[in-house]
Tab-separated table of C-alpha atoms in Angstrom:
chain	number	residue	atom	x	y	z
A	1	UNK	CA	13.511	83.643	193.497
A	2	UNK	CA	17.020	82.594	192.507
A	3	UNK	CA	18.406	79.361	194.041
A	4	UNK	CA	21.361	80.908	195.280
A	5	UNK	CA	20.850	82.960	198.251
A	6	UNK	CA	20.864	86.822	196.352
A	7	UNK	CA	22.356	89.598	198.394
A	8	UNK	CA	21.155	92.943	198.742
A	9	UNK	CA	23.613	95.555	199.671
A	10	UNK	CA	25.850	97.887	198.388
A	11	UNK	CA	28.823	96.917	196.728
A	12	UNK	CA	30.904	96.996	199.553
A	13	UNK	CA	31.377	95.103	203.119
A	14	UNK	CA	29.131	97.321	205.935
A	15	UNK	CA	26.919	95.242	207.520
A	16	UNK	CA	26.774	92.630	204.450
A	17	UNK	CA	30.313	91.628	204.787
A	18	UNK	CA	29.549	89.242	208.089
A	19	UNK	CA	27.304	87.414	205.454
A	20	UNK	CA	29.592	86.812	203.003
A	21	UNK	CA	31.980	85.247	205.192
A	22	UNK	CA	29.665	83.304	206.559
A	23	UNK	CA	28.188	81.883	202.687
A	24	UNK	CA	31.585	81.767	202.058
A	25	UNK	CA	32.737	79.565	205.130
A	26	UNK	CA	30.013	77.646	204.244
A	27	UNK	CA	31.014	76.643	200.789
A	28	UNK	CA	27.657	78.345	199.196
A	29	UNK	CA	27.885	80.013	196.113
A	30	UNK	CA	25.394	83.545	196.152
A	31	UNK	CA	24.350	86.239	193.885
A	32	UNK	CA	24.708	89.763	194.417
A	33	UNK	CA	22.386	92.913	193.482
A	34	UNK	CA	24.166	95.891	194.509
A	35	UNK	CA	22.302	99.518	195.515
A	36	UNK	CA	23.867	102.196	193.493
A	37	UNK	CA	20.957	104.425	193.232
A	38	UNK	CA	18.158	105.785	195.644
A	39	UNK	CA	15.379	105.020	193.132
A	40	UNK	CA	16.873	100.948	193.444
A	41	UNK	CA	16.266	101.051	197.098
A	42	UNK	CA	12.955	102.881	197.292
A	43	UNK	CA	11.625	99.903	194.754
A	44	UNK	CA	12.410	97.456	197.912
A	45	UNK	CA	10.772	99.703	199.924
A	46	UNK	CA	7.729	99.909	197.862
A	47	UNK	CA	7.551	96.530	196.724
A	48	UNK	CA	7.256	95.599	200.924
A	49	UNK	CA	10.751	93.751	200.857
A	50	UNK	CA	12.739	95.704	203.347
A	51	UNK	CA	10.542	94.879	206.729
A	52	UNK	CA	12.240	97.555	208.468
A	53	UNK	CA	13.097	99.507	205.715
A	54	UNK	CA	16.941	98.749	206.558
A	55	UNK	CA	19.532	96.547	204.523
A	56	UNK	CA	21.220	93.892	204.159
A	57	UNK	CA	18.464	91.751	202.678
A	58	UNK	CA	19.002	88.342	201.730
A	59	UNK	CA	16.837	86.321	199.769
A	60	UNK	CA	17.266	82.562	200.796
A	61	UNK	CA	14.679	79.162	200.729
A	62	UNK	CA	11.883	81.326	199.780
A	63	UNK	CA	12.198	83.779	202.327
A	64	UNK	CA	13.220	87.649	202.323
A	65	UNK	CA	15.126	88.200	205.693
A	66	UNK	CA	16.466	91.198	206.820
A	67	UNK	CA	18.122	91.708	210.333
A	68	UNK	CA	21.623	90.933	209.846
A	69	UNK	CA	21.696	89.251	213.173
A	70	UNK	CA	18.572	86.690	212.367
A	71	UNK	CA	20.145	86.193	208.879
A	72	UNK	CA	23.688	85.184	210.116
A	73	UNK	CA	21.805	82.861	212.690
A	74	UNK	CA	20.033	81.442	210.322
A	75	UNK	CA	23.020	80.501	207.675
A	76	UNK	CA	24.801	79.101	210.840
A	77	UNK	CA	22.234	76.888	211.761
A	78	UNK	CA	21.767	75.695	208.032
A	79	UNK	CA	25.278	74.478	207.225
A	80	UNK	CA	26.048	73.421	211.205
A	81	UNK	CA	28.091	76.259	212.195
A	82	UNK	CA	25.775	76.686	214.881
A	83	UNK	CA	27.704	74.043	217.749
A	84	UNK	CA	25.873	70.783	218.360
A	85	UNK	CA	23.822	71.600	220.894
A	86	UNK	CA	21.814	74.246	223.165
A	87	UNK	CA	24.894	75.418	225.316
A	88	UNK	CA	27.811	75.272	222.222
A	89	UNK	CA	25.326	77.842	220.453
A	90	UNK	CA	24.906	79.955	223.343
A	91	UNK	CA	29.097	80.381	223.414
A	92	UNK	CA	28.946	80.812	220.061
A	93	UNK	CA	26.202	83.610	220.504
A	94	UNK	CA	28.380	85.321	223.018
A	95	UNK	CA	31.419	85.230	221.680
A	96	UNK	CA	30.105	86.618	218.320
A	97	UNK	CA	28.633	89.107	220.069
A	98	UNK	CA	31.509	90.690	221.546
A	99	UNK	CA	33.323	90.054	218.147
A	100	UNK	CA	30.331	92.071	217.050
A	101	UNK	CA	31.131	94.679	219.276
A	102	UNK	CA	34.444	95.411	218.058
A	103	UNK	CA	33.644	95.301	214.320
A	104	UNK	CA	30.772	97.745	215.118
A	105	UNK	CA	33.955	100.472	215.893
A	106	UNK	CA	35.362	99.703	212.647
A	107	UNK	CA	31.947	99.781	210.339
A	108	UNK	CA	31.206	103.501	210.616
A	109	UNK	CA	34.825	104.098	209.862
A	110	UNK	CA	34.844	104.986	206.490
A	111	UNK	CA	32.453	107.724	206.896
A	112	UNK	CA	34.649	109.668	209.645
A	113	UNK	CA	36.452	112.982	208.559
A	114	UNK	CA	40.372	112.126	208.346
A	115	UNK	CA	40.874	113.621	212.070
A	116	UNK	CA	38.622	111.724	213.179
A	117	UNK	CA	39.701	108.678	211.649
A	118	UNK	CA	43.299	108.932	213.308
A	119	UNK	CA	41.148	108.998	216.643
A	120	UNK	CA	38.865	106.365	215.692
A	121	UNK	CA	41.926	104.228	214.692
A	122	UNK	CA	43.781	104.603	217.854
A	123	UNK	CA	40.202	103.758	219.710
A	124	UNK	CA	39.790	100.788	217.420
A	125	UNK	CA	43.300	99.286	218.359
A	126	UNK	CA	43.310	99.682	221.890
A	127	UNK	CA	39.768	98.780	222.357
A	128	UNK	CA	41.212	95.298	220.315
A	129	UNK	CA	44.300	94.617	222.390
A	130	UNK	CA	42.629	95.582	225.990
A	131	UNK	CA	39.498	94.582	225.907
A	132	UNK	CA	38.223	91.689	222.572
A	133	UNK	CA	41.928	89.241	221.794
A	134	UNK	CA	42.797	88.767	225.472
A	135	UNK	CA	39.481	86.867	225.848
A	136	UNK	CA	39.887	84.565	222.791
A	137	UNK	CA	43.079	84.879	223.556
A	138	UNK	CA	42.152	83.404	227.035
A	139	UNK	CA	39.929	81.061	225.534
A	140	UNK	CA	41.889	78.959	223.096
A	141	UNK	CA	45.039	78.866	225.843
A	142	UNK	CA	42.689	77.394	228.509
A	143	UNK	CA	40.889	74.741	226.254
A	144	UNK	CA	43.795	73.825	223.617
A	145	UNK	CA	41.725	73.114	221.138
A	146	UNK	CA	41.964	74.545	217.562
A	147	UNK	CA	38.503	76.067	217.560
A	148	UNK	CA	36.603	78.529	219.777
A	149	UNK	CA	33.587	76.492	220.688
A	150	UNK	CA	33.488	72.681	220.893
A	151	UNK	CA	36.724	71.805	218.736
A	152	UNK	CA	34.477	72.245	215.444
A	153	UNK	CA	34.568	74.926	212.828
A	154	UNK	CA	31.765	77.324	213.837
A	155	UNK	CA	30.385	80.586	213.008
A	156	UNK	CA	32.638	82.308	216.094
A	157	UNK	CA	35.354	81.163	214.378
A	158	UNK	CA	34.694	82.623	211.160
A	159	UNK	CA	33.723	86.000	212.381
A	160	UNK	CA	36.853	86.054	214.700
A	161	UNK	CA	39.035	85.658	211.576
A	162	UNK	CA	36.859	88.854	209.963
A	163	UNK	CA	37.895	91.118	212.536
A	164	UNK	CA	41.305	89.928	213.068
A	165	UNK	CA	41.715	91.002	209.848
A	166	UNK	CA	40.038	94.005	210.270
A	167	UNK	CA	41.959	95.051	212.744
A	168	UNK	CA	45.034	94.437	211.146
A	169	UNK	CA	44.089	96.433	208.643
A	170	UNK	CA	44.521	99.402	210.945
A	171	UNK	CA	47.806	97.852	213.019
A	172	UNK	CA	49.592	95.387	210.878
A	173	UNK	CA	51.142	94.337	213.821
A	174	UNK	CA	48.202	93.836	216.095
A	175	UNK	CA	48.144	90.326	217.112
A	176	UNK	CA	51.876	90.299	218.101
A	177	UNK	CA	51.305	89.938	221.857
A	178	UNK	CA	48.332	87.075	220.931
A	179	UNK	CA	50.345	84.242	220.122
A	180	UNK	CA	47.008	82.054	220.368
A	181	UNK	CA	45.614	84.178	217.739
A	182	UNK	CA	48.494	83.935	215.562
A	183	UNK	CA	48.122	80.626	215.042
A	184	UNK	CA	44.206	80.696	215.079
A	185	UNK	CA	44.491	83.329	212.272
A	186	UNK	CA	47.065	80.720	210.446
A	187	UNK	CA	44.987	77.894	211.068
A	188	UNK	CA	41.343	79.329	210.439
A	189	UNK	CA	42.686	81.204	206.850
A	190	UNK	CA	43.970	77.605	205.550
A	191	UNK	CA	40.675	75.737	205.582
A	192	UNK	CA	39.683	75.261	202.328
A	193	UNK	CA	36.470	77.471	201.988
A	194	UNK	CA	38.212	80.466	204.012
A	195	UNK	CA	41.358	79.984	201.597
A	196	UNK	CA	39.071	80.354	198.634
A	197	UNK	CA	36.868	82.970	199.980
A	198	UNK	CA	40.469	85.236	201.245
A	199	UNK	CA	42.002	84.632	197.268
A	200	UNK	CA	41.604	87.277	195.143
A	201	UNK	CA	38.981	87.564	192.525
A	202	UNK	CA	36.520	86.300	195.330
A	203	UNK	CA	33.186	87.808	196.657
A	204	UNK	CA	34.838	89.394	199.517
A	205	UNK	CA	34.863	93.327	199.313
A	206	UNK	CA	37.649	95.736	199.808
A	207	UNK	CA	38.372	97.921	202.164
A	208	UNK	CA	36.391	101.141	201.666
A	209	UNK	CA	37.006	103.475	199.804
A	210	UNK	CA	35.285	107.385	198.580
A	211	UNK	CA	33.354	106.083	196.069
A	212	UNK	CA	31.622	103.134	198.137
A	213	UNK	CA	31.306	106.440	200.643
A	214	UNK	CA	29.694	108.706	198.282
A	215	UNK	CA	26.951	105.907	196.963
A	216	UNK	CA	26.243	105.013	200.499
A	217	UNK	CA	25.469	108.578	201.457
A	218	UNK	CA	23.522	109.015	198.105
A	219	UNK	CA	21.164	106.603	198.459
A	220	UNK	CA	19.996	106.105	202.364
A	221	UNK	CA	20.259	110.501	202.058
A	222	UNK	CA	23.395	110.368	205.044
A	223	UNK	CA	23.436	114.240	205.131
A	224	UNK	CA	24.943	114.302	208.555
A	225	UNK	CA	28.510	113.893	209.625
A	226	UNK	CA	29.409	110.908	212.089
A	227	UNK	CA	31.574	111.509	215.053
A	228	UNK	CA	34.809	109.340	216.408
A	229	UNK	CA	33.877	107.699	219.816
Protein backbone atom coordinates (compact mmCIF):
# COMPACT_ATOMS: atom_id res chain seq x y z
CA UNK A 1 0.00 0.00 0.00
CA UNK A 2 0.95 3.58 -0.81
CA UNK A 3 2.14 5.80 2.08
CA UNK A 4 -0.22 8.38 1.42
CA UNK A 5 -3.63 7.60 2.46
CA UNK A 6 -5.23 6.56 -1.39
CA UNK A 7 -8.83 7.48 -1.92
CA UNK A 8 -11.37 5.54 -3.52
CA UNK A 9 -14.25 7.36 -4.98
CA UNK A 10 -15.43 8.89 -7.87
CA UNK A 11 -14.02 11.89 -9.12
CA UNK A 12 -16.23 14.08 -7.49
CA UNK A 13 -17.24 15.23 -3.73
CA UNK A 14 -20.44 12.72 -2.55
CA UNK A 15 -19.64 11.18 0.41
CA UNK A 16 -15.67 11.45 -0.22
CA UNK A 17 -15.63 15.14 -0.07
CA UNK A 18 -15.94 15.20 4.06
CA UNK A 19 -12.54 13.28 3.71
CA UNK A 20 -10.79 15.47 1.78
CA UNK A 21 -11.40 18.31 3.91
CA UNK A 22 -10.56 16.62 6.63
CA UNK A 23 -6.75 15.27 4.94
CA UNK A 24 -6.71 18.54 3.83
CA UNK A 25 -7.26 20.39 7.28
CA UNK A 26 -4.89 18.15 8.39
CA UNK A 27 -2.01 19.12 6.23
CA UNK A 28 -1.76 15.36 4.66
CA UNK A 29 -0.99 14.97 1.25
CA UNK A 30 -3.29 11.72 -0.42
CA UNK A 31 -3.65 9.91 -3.60
CA UNK A 32 -6.65 9.45 -5.49
CA UNK A 33 -8.05 6.38 -7.69
CA UNK A 34 -11.17 7.47 -9.17
CA UNK A 35 -14.26 4.86 -10.31
CA UNK A 36 -15.12 5.60 -13.84
CA UNK A 37 -16.20 2.23 -14.83
CA UNK A 38 -18.42 -0.64 -13.30
CA UNK A 39 -15.82 -3.32 -14.12
CA UNK A 40 -13.22 -0.88 -11.63
CA UNK A 41 -15.62 -1.24 -8.84
CA UNK A 42 -16.65 -4.87 -9.15
CA UNK A 43 -12.59 -5.62 -8.90
CA UNK A 44 -12.97 -4.06 -5.16
CA UNK A 45 -15.74 -6.05 -4.73
CA UNK A 46 -14.12 -9.19 -5.77
CA UNK A 47 -10.85 -8.63 -4.46
CA UNK A 48 -12.89 -8.41 -0.67
CA UNK A 49 -11.95 -4.58 -0.28
CA UNK A 50 -15.31 -2.95 -0.06
CA UNK A 51 -16.63 -4.65 3.45
CA UNK A 52 -19.99 -3.53 2.71
CA UNK A 53 -19.73 -3.35 -0.76
CA UNK A 54 -20.25 0.61 -0.45
CA UNK A 55 -17.63 3.51 -1.12
CA UNK A 56 -15.66 5.75 -0.07
CA UNK A 57 -12.72 3.49 0.74
CA UNK A 58 -9.65 4.76 2.06
CA UNK A 59 -6.57 3.01 2.32
CA UNK A 60 -4.52 4.39 5.36
CA UNK A 61 -1.61 2.70 7.99
CA UNK A 62 -2.21 -0.60 6.50
CA UNK A 63 -5.75 -0.70 6.80
CA UNK A 64 -8.74 -0.64 4.15
CA UNK A 65 -11.63 1.31 5.93
CA UNK A 66 -14.77 1.97 4.60
CA UNK A 67 -17.69 3.69 6.57
CA UNK A 68 -17.27 7.24 5.96
CA UNK A 69 -18.23 7.93 9.50
CA UNK A 70 -15.38 5.46 11.16
CA UNK A 71 -12.93 6.87 8.53
CA UNK A 72 -13.48 10.63 9.35
CA UNK A 73 -13.20 9.53 13.14
CA UNK A 74 -10.35 7.99 12.62
CA UNK A 75 -8.32 10.93 10.61
CA UNK A 76 -9.61 13.21 13.49
CA UNK A 77 -8.23 11.31 16.11
CA UNK A 78 -4.83 10.89 14.17
CA UNK A 79 -3.87 14.52 13.60
CA UNK A 80 -5.82 15.79 17.08
CA UNK A 81 -8.85 17.16 15.61
CA UNK A 82 -10.62 15.00 17.84
CA UNK A 83 -10.82 17.70 21.25
CA UNK A 84 -8.57 16.74 24.14
CA UNK A 85 -10.56 14.73 25.95
CA UNK A 86 -13.74 12.31 26.40
CA UNK A 87 -16.45 15.16 26.63
CA UNK A 88 -14.69 17.81 23.80
CA UNK A 89 -15.09 14.67 21.37
CA UNK A 90 -18.50 13.96 22.29
CA UNK A 91 -19.43 17.92 21.21
CA UNK A 92 -17.52 17.44 18.46
CA UNK A 93 -19.51 14.15 17.60
CA UNK A 94 -22.73 16.02 17.95
CA UNK A 95 -22.19 18.89 16.37
CA UNK A 96 -20.82 17.06 13.26
CA UNK A 97 -23.62 15.16 13.31
CA UNK A 98 -26.15 17.67 12.82
CA UNK A 99 -23.68 19.35 10.30
CA UNK A 100 -24.05 15.89 8.83
CA UNK A 101 -27.55 16.20 8.69
CA UNK A 102 -27.74 19.15 6.62
CA UNK A 103 -25.08 18.14 4.06
CA UNK A 104 -27.03 14.83 3.72
CA UNK A 105 -29.99 17.32 1.92
CA UNK A 106 -27.47 18.64 -0.32
CA UNK A 107 -25.54 15.16 -1.39
CA UNK A 108 -28.37 13.57 -3.37
CA UNK A 109 -28.81 16.88 -5.06
CA UNK A 110 -27.24 16.46 -8.15
CA UNK A 111 -29.21 13.52 -9.07
CA UNK A 112 -32.76 15.37 -8.69
CA UNK A 113 -34.74 16.25 -11.97
CA UNK A 114 -34.50 20.24 -12.40
CA UNK A 115 -38.13 20.62 -10.66
CA UNK A 116 -37.15 18.97 -8.17
CA UNK A 117 -34.03 20.63 -7.62
CA UNK A 118 -35.80 24.17 -7.28
CA UNK A 119 -37.76 22.30 -4.38
CA UNK A 120 -34.88 20.65 -2.96
CA UNK A 121 -33.05 24.06 -3.00
CA UNK A 122 -35.67 25.98 -1.26
CA UNK A 123 -35.78 22.85 1.41
CA UNK A 124 -32.02 23.00 1.65
CA UNK A 125 -32.00 26.82 2.57
CA UNK A 126 -34.63 26.98 4.96
CA UNK A 127 -33.79 23.79 6.61
CA UNK A 128 -30.06 25.88 6.98
CA UNK A 129 -31.35 29.18 8.32
CA UNK A 130 -34.21 27.58 10.75
CA UNK A 131 -32.99 24.78 11.97
CA UNK A 132 -28.48 24.00 11.56
CA UNK A 133 -26.66 28.12 11.75
CA UNK A 134 -28.85 29.33 14.62
CA UNK A 135 -27.24 26.60 16.79
CA UNK A 136 -23.58 27.33 15.86
CA UNK A 137 -24.75 30.40 15.58
CA UNK A 138 -25.83 30.09 19.30
CA UNK A 139 -22.80 28.40 20.12
CA UNK A 140 -19.91 30.63 19.21
CA UNK A 141 -22.08 33.89 20.67
CA UNK A 142 -22.43 32.15 24.08
CA UNK A 143 -18.74 30.88 24.43
CA UNK A 144 -16.71 33.74 22.43
CA UNK A 145 -14.27 31.73 21.45
CA UNK A 146 -13.00 31.38 17.83
CA UNK A 147 -13.66 27.66 17.59
CA UNK A 148 -16.68 25.39 18.09
CA UNK A 149 -15.37 23.01 20.68
CA UNK A 150 -12.67 23.84 23.26
CA UNK A 151 -11.04 27.04 21.52
CA UNK A 152 -8.89 24.53 19.25
CA UNK A 153 -9.16 23.80 15.58
CA UNK A 154 -11.22 20.58 15.41
CA UNK A 155 -12.90 18.41 13.02
CA UNK A 156 -16.51 20.39 13.78
CA UNK A 157 -14.90 23.18 12.65
CA UNK A 158 -13.77 21.97 9.46
CA UNK A 159 -16.94 20.31 8.45
CA UNK A 160 -18.93 23.48 9.50
CA UNK A 161 -16.88 25.48 6.96
CA UNK A 162 -17.88 22.50 4.19
CA UNK A 163 -21.39 23.14 4.48
CA UNK A 164 -21.32 26.76 4.91
CA UNK A 165 -20.05 26.68 1.74
CA UNK A 166 -22.32 24.37 0.52
CA UNK A 167 -24.99 26.15 1.31
CA UNK A 168 -23.90 29.16 -0.14
CA UNK A 169 -23.59 27.60 -3.07
CA UNK A 170 -27.36 27.47 -3.31
CA UNK A 171 -28.03 31.16 -1.46
CA UNK A 172 -25.04 33.34 -1.89
CA UNK A 173 -26.42 35.29 0.66
CA UNK A 174 -27.15 32.72 3.29
CA UNK A 175 -25.21 33.57 6.27
CA UNK A 176 -26.35 37.26 6.25
CA UNK A 177 -28.48 37.05 9.41
CA UNK A 178 -25.35 34.79 11.14
CA UNK A 179 -23.00 37.36 11.90
CA UNK A 180 -21.09 34.66 14.15
CA UNK A 181 -20.74 32.63 11.13
CA UNK A 182 -19.51 35.33 9.06
CA UNK A 183 -16.67 35.72 10.83
CA UNK A 184 -16.22 31.91 11.63
CA UNK A 185 -16.35 31.37 7.81
CA UNK A 186 -13.57 34.36 7.55
CA UNK A 187 -11.61 33.06 10.23
CA UNK A 188 -11.76 29.15 9.61
CA UNK A 189 -10.96 29.76 5.46
CA UNK A 190 -7.62 31.77 6.49
CA UNK A 191 -5.81 29.03 8.38
CA UNK A 192 -3.18 27.96 6.45
CA UNK A 193 -4.15 24.29 5.47
CA UNK A 194 -7.94 25.40 4.74
CA UNK A 195 -6.41 28.40 2.58
CA UNK A 196 -4.42 25.90 0.60
CA UNK A 197 -6.95 23.23 0.42
CA UNK A 198 -9.94 26.26 -0.81
CA UNK A 199 -7.08 27.62 -3.72
CA UNK A 200 -7.58 26.46 -6.90
CA UNK A 201 -5.71 23.67 -8.49
CA UNK A 202 -6.29 21.78 -5.09
CA UNK A 203 -7.83 18.28 -4.35
CA UNK A 204 -11.12 19.70 -3.55
CA UNK A 205 -13.89 18.77 -6.18
CA UNK A 206 -16.38 20.93 -7.91
CA UNK A 207 -19.64 21.27 -7.67
CA UNK A 208 -21.43 18.54 -9.66
CA UNK A 209 -22.01 18.46 -12.65
CA UNK A 210 -23.86 15.77 -15.67
CA UNK A 211 -20.98 14.04 -16.33
CA UNK A 212 -19.93 13.21 -12.56
CA UNK A 213 -23.98 12.28 -12.70
CA UNK A 214 -23.88 10.02 -15.56
CA UNK A 215 -20.57 7.94 -14.22
CA UNK A 216 -22.15 7.71 -10.86
CA UNK A 217 -25.31 6.18 -12.23
CA UNK A 218 -23.16 3.96 -14.61
CA UNK A 219 -21.29 2.27 -12.33
CA UNK A 220 -23.34 1.53 -8.85
CA UNK A 221 -26.42 0.71 -11.90
CA UNK A 222 -28.72 3.98 -10.24
CA UNK A 223 -31.64 3.11 -12.62
CA UNK A 224 -34.15 4.79 -10.41
CA UNK A 225 -35.04 8.41 -10.09
CA UNK A 226 -34.58 10.16 -6.55
CA UNK A 227 -37.27 12.32 -5.16
CA UNK A 228 -37.00 16.06 -3.46
CA UNK A 229 -37.91 15.78 0.32
Amino acid sequence: MSRKPKLYYFDGRGKMESIRWLLGAAGVEFEEEFLETREQYEKLLQGGSLLFQQVPMVEIDGMRMVQTRAILSYIAAKYNLYGKDLKERALIDMYVGGTDDLMGFILMFPFLSAEDKEKQRAFIVQKATSRYFPVYEKVLKDHGQDFLVGNNFSWADVHLLEAILMVEEKKSDVLSGFPQLQAFKARISSIPTIKKFLEPGSQRKPVPDDKYVETVRRVLRMYYDLKAN
